[in-house]
PDB file of C-alpha atoms in Angstrom:
ATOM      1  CA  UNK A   1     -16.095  26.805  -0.667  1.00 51.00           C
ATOM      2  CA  UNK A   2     -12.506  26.217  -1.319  1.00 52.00           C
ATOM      3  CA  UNK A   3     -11.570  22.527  -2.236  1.00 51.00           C
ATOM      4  CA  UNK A   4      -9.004  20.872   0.674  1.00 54.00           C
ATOM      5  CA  UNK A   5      -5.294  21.529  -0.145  1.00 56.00           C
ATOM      6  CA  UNK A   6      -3.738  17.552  -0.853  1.00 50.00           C
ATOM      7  CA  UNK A   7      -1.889  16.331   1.987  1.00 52.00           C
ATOM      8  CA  UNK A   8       1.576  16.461   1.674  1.00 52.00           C
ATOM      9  CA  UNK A   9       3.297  13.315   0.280  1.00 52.00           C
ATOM     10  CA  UNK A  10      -0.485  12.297  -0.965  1.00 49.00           C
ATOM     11  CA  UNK A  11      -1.323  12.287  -5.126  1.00 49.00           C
ATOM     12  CA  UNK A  12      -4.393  13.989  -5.368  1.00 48.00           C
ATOM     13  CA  UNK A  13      -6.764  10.884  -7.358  1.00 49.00           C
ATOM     14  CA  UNK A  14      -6.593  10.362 -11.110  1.00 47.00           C
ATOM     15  CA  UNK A  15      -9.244  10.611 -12.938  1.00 43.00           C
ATOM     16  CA  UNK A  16     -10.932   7.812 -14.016  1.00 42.00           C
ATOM     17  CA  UNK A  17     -13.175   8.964 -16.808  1.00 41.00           C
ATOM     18  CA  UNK A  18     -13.290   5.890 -19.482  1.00 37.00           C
ATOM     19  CA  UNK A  19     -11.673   6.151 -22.617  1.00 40.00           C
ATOM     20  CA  UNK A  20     -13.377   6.598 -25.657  1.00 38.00           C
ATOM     21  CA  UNK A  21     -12.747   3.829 -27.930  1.00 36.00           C
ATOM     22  CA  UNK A  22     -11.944   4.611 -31.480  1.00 40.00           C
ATOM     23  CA  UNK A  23     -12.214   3.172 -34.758  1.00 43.00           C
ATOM     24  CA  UNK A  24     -11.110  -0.226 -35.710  1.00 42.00           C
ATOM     25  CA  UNK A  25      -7.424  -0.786 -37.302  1.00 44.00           C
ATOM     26  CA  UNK A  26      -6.999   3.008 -36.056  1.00 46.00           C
ATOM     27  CA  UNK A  27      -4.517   3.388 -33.293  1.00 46.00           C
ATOM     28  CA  UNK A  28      -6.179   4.176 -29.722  1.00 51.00           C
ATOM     29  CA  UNK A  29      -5.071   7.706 -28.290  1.00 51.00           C
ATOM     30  CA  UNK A  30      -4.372   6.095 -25.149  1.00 51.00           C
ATOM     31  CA  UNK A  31      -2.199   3.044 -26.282  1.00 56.00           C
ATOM     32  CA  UNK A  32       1.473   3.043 -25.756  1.00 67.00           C
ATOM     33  CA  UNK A  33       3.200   1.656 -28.937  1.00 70.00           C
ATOM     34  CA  UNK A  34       6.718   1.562 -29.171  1.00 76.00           C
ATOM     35  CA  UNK A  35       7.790   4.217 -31.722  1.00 75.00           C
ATOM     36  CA  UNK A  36       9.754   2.560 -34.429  1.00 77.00           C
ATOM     37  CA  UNK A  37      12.913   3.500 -36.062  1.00 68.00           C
ATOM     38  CA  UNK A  38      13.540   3.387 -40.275  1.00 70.00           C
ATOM     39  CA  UNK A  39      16.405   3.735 -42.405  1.00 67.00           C
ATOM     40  CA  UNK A  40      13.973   4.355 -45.446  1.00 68.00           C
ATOM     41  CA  UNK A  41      13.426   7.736 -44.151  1.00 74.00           C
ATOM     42  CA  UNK A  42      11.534  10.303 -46.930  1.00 88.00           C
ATOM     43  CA  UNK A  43      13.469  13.191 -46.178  1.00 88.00           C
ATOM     44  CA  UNK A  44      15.774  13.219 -49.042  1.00 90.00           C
ATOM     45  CA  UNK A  45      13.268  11.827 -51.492  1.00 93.00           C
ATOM     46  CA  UNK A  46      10.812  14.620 -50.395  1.00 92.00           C
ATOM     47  CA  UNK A  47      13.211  17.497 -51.118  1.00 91.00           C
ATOM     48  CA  UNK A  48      14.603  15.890 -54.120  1.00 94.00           C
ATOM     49  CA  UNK A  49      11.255  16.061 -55.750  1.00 95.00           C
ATOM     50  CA  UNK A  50      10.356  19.345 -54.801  1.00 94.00           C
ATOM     51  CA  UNK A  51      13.533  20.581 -56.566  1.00 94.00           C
ATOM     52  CA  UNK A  52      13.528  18.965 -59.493  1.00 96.00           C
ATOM     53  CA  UNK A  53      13.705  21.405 -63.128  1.00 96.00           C
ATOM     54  CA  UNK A  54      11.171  20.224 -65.887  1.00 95.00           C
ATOM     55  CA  UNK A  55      13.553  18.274 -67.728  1.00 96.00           C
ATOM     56  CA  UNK A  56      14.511  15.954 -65.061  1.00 97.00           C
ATOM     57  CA  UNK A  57      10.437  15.812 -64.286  1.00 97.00           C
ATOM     58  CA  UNK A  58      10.082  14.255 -67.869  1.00 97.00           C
ATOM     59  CA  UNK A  59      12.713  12.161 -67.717  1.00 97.00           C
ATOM     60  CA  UNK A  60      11.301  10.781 -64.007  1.00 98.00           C
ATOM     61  CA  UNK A  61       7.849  10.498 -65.991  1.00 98.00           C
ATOM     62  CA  UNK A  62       9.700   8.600 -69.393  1.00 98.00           C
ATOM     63  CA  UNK A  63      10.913   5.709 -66.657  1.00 98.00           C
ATOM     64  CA  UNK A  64       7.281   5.302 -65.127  1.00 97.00           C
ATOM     65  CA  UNK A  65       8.205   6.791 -62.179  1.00 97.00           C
ATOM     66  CA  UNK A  66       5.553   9.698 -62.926  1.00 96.00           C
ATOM     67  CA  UNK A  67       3.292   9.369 -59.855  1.00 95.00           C
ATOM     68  CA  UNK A  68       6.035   9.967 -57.414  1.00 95.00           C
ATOM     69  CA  UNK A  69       6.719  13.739 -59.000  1.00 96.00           C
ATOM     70  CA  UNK A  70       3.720  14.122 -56.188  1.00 93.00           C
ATOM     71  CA  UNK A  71       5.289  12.456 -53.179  1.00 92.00           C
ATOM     72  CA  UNK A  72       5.255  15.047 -50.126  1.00 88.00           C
ATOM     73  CA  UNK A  73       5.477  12.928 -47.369  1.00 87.00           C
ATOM     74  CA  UNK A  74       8.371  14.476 -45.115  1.00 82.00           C
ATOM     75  CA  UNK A  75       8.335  11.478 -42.698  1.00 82.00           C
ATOM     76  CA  UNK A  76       6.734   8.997 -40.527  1.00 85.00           C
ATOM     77  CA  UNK A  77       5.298   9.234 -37.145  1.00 84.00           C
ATOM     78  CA  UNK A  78       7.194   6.814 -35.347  1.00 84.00           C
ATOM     79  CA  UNK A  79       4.161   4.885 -33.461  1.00 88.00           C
ATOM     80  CA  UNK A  80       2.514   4.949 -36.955  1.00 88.00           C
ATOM     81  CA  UNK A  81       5.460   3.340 -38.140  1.00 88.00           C
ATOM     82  CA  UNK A  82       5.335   0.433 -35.475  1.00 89.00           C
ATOM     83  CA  UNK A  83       1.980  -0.051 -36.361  1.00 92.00           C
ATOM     84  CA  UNK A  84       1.630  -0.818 -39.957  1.00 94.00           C
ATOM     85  CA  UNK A  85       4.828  -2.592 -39.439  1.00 92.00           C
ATOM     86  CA  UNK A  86       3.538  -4.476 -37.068  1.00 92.00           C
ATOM     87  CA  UNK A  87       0.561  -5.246 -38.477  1.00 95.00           C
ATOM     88  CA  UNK A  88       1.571  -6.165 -42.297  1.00 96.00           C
ATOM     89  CA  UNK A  89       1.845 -10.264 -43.025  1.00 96.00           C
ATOM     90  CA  UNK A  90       4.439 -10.775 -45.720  1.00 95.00           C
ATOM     91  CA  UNK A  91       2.691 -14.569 -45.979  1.00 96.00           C
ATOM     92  CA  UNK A  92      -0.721 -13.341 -46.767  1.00 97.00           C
ATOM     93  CA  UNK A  93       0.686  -9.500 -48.279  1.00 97.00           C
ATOM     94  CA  UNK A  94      -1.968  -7.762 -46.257  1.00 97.00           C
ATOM     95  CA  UNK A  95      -1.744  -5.210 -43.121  1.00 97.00           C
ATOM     96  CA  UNK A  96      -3.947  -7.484 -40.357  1.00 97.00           C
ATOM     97  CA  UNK A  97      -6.075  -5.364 -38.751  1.00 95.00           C
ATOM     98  CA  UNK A  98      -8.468  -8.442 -37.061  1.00 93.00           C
ATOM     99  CA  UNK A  99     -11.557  -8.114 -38.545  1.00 93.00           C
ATOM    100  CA  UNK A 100     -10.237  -5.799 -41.359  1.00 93.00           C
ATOM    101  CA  UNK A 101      -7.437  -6.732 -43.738  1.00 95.00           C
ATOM    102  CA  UNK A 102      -5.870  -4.830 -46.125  1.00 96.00           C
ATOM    103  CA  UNK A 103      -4.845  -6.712 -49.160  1.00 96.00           C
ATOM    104  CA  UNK A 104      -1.601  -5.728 -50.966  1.00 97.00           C
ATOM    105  CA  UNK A 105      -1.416  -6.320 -54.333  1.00 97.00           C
ATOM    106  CA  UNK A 106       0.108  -5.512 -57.886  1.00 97.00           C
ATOM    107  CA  UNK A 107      -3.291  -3.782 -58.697  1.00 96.00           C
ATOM    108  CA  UNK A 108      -3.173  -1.812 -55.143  1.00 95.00           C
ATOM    109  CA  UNK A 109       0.216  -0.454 -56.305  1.00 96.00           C
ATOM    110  CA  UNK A 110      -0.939   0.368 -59.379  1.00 96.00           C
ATOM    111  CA  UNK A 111      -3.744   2.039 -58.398  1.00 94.00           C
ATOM    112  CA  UNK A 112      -1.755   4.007 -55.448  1.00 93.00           C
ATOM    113  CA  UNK A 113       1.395   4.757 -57.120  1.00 95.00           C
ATOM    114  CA  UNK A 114       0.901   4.434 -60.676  1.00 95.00           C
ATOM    115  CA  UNK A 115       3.680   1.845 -61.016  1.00 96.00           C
ATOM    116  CA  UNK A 116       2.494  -0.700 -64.064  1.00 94.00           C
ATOM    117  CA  UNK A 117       2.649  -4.399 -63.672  1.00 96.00           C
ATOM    118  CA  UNK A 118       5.070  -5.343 -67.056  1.00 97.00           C
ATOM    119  CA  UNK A 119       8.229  -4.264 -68.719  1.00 97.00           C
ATOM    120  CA  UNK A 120      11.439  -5.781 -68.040  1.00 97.00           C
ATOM    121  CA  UNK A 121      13.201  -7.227 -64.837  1.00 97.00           C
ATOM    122  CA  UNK A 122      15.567  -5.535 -62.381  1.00 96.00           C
ATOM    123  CA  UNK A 123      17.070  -8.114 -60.211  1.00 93.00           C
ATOM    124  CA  UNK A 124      18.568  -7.295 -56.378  1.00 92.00           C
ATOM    125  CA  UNK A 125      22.009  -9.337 -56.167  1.00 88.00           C
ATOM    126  CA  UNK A 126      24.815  -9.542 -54.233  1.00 84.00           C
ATOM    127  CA  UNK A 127      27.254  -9.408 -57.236  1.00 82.00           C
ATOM    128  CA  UNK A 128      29.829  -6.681 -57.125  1.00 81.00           C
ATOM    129  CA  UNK A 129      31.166  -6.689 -60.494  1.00 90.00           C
ATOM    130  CA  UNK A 130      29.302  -3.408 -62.532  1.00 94.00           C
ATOM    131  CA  UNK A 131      29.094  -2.821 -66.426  1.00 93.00           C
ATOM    132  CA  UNK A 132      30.572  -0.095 -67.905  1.00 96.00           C
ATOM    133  CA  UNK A 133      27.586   2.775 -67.779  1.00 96.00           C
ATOM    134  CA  UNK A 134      26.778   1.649 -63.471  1.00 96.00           C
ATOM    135  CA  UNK A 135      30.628   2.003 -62.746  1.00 96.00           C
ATOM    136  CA  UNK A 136      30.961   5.231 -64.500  1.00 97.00           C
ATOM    137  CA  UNK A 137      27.667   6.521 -62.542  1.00 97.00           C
ATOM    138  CA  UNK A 138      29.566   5.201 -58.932  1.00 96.00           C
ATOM    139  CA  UNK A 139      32.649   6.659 -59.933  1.00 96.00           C
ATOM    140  CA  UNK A 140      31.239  10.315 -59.592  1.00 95.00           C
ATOM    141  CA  UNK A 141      30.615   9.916 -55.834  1.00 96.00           C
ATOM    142  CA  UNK A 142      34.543   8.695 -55.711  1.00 94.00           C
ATOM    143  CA  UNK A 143      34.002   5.948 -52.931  1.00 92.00           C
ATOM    144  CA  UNK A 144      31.848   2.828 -52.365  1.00 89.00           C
ATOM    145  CA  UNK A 145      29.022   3.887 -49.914  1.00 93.00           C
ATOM    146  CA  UNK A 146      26.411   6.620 -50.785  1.00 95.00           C
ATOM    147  CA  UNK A 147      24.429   9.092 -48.778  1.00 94.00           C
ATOM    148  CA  UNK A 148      20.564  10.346 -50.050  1.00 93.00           C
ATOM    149  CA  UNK A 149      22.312  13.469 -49.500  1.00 94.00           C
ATOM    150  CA  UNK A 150      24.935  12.984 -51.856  1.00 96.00           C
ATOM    151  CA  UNK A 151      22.754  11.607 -54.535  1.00 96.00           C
ATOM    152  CA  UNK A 152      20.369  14.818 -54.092  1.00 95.00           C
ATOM    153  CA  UNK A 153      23.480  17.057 -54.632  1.00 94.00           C
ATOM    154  CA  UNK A 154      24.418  15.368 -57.368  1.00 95.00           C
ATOM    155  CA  UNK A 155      20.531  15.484 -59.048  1.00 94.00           C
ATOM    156  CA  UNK A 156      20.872  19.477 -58.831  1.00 93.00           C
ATOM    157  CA  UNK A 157      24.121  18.968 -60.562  1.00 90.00           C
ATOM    158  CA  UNK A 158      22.062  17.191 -63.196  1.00 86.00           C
ATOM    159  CA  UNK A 159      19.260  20.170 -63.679  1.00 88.00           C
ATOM    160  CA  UNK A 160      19.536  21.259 -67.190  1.00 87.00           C
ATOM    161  CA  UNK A 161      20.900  17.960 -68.594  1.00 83.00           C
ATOM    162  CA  UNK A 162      19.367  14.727 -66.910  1.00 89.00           C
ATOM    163  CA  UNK A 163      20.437  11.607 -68.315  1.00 94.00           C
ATOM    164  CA  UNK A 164      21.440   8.177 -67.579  1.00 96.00           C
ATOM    165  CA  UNK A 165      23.304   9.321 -64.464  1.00 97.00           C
ATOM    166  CA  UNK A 166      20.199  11.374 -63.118  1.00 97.00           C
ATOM    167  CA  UNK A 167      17.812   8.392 -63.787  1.00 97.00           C
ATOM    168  CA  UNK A 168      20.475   6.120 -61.391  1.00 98.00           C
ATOM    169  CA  UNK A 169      20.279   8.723 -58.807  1.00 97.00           C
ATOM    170  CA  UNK A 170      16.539   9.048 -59.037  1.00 98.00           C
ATOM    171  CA  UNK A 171      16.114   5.117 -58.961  1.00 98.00           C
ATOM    172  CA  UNK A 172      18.322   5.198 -55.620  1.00 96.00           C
ATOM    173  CA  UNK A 173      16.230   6.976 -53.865  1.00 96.00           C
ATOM    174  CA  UNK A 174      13.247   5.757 -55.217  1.00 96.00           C
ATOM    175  CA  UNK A 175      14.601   2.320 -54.071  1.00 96.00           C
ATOM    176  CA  UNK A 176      15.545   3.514 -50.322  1.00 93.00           C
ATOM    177  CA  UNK A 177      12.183   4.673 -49.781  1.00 93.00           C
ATOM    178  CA  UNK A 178       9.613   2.550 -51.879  1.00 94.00           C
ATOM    179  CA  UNK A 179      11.806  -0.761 -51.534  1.00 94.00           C
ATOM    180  CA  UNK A 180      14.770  -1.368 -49.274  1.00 91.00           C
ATOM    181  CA  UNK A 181      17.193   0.781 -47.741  1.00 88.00           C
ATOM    182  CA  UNK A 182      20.252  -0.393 -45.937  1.00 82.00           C
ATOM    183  CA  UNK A 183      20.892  -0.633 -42.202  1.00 78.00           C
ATOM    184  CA  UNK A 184      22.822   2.387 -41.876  1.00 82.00           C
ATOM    185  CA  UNK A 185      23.495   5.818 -43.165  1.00 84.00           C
ATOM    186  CA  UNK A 186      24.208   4.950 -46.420  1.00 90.00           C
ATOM    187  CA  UNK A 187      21.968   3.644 -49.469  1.00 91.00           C
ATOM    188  CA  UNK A 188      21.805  -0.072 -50.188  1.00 91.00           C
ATOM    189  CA  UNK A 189      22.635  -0.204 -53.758  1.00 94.00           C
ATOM    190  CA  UNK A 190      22.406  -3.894 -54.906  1.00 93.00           C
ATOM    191  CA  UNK A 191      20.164  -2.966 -57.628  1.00 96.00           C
ATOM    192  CA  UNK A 192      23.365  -1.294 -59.568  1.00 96.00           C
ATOM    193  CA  UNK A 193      24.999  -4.177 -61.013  1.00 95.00           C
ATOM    194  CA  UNK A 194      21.907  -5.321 -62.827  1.00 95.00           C
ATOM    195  CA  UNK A 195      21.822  -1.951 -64.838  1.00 96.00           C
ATOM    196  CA  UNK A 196      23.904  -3.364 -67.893  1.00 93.00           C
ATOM    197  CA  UNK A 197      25.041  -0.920 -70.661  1.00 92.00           C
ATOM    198  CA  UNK A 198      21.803  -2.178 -72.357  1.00 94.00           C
ATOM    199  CA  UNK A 199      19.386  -2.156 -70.092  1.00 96.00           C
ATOM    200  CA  UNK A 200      16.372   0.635 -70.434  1.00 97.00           C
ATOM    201  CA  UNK A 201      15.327   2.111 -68.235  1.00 98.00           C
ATOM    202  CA  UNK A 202      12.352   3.610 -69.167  1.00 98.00           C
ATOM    203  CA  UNK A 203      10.908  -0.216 -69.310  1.00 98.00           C
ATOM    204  CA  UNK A 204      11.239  -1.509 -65.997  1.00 98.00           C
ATOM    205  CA  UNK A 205       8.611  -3.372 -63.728  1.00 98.00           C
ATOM    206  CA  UNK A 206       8.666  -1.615 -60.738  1.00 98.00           C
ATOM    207  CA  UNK A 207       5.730  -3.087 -60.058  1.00 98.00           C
ATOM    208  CA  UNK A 208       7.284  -6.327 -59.301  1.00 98.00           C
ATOM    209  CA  UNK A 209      10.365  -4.437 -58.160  1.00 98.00           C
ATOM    210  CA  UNK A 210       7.851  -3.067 -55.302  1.00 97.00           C
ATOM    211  CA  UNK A 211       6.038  -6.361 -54.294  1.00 97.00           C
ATOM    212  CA  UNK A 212       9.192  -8.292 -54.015  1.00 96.00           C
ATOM    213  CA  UNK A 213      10.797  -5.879 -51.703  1.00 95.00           C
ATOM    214  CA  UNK A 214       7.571  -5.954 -49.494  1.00 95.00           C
ATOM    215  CA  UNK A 215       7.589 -10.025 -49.556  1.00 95.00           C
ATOM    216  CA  UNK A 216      11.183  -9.997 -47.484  1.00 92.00           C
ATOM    217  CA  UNK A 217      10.954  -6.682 -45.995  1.00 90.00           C
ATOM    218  CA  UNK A 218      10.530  -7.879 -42.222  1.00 89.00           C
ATOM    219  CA  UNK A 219      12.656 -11.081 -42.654  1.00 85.00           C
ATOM    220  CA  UNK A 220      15.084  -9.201 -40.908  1.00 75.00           C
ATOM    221  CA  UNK A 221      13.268  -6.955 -38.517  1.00 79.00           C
ATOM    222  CA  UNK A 222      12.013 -10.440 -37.422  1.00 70.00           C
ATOM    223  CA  UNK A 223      14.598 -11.536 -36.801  1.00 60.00           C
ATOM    224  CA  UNK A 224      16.351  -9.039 -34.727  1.00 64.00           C
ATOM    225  CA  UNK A 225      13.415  -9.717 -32.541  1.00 63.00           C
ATOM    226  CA  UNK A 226      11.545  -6.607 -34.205  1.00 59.00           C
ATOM    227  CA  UNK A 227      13.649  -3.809 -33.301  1.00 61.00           C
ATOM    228  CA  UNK A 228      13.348  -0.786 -33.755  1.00 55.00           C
ATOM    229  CA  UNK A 229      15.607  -0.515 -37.183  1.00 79.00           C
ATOM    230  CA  UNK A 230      13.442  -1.546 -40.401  1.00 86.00           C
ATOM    231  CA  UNK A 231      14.878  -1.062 -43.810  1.00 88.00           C
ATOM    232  CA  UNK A 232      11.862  -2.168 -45.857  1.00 90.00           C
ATOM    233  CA  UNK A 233       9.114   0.217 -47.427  1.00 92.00           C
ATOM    234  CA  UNK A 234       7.787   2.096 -44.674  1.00 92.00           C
ATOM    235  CA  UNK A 235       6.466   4.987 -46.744  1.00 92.00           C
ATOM    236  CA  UNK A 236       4.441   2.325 -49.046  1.00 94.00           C
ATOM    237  CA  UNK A 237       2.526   0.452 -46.031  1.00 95.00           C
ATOM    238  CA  UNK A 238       1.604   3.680 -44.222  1.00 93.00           C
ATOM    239  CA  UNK A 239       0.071   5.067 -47.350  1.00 93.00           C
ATOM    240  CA  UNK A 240      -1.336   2.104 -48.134  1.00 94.00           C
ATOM    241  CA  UNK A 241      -3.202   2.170 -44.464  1.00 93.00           C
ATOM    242  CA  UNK A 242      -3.667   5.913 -45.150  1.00 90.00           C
ATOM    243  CA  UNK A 243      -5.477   5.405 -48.323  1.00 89.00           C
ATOM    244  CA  UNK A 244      -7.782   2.500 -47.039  1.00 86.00           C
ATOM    245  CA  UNK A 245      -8.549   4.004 -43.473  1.00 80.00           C
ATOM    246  CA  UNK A 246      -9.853   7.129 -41.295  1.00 56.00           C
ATOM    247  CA  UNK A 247      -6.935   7.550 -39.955  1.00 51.00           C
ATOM    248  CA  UNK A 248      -7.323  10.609 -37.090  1.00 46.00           C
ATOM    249  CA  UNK A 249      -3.497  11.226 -36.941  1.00 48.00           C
ATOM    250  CA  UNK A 250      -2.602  12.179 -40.466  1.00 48.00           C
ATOM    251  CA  UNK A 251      -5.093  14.265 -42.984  1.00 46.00           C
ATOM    252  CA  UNK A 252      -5.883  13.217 -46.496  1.00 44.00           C
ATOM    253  CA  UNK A 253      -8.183  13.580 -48.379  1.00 43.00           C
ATOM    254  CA  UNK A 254      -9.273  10.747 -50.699  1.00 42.00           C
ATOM    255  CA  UNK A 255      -9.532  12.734 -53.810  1.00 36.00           C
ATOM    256  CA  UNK A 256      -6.033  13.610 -53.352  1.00 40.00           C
ATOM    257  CA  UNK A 257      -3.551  11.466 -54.166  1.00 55.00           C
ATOM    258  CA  UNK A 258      -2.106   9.410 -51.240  1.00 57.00           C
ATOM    259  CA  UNK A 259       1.423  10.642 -51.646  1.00 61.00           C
ATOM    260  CA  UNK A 260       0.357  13.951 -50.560  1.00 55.00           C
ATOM    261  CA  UNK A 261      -0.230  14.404 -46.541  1.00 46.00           C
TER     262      UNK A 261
END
């Protein structure tokens, strides 16, 4: 027997089979997050590291910077995004999941992203006056605001014969992604003036260059009443809940390294 044609102008009934209910801390297939937009996208990172020749590879691994020669994480799912955003507690440095927390700490970055706790200090100002060796490195790009995808073109450049110039570039986008990026299209660069003509950079804490980025990186997505532009390090707390949880909506496996998904 044939079921009864709807009436016109009538919905037929939805179905009202229960949800399933998933794992705590794991977003629920049937909840409607916002999606949330970054400016620390990994595009450019991600492509940059695929491409890089040996040489520059040993020179990433002579600043400490090694672990990242395995980042392939081409993006963010937006509602992931808005989650772990959400969710992490700059007071307390964990992602607040209610009855799970997930504490971030120098030894959790360590651990994840091989990034050692000691070695000198690279400040963040607001100081626009650069040393000899960082104005030399800005004056190849022939104007004050930088793209990633300048700095990647200028990496291939670089291939055969990385130096100081290529270990700038690399720390940019290291920066954008890991730390802080800027609230537009082009790369927030206040790290530059602290590179002095002395400073070495294969002994830098980015360790603590890591943490303190996290400790103000929603001071001003708070602000702006969280919208949907956040500049701190997305990549960082979504592999951080990606290492730490089953997470259904992205694959890894735990004997892989978390930069790989």
């Amino acid at each position: 027997m044939k079921s009864p044609k709807p009436k016109k102008g009538v919905e037929p009934k939805k179905s009202s089979t229960p949800k399933k209910e998933d794992q705590k801390g794991v977003i629920k297939k049937g909840d409607e997050l916002p999606g949330l937009r970054t400016r620390s996208a990994t595009t450019q990172l991600y492509k940059a590291v695929a491409t890089l020749s040996k040489n520059q590879r040993e020179s990433v691994r002579e600043m400490g910077l090694g672990r990242m020669l395995k980042f392939r994480m081409d993006g963010v799912p937006s509602k992931i995004a808005y989650f772990v955003v959400d969710k992490f507690k700059p007071e307390s440095m964990e992602i607040d999941l209610g009855n799970i927390k997930l504490l971030i700490d120098s030894e959790k970055i360590e651990t994840l992203f091989g990034l050692k706790n000691e070695g000198d200090i690279l400040e963040v100002t607001s100081k626009k006056k650069l040393g000899t060796v960082a104005k030399a490195w800005k004056s190849r790009y022939g104007k004050s605001y930088i793209t990633r995808a300048e700095v990647v073109s200028k990496m291939r450049e670089d291939a055969d014969n990385p130096g100081i110039f290529f270990k700038i570039d690399f720390i940019a986008l290291f920066s954008s992604v890991m730390a802080e990026s800027g609230n537009n299209e082009y790369m927030k660069l206040d790290f530059v003036p602290s590179i002095k003509d002395e400073t070495n950079l294969n002994n830098i804490n980015w360790n603590k260059y890591v943490m303190d980025a996290l400790k103000r990186c929603k001071d001003t997505w708070m602000s702006s009443g969280g919208g949907p532009r956040f500049t701190g390090p997305l990549a960082l707390l979504t592999l951080v809940y990606v290492d730490s949880m089953a997470c259904p909506v992205i694959n890894v496996e735990r004997s892989m390294s978390p930069l790989k998904f």
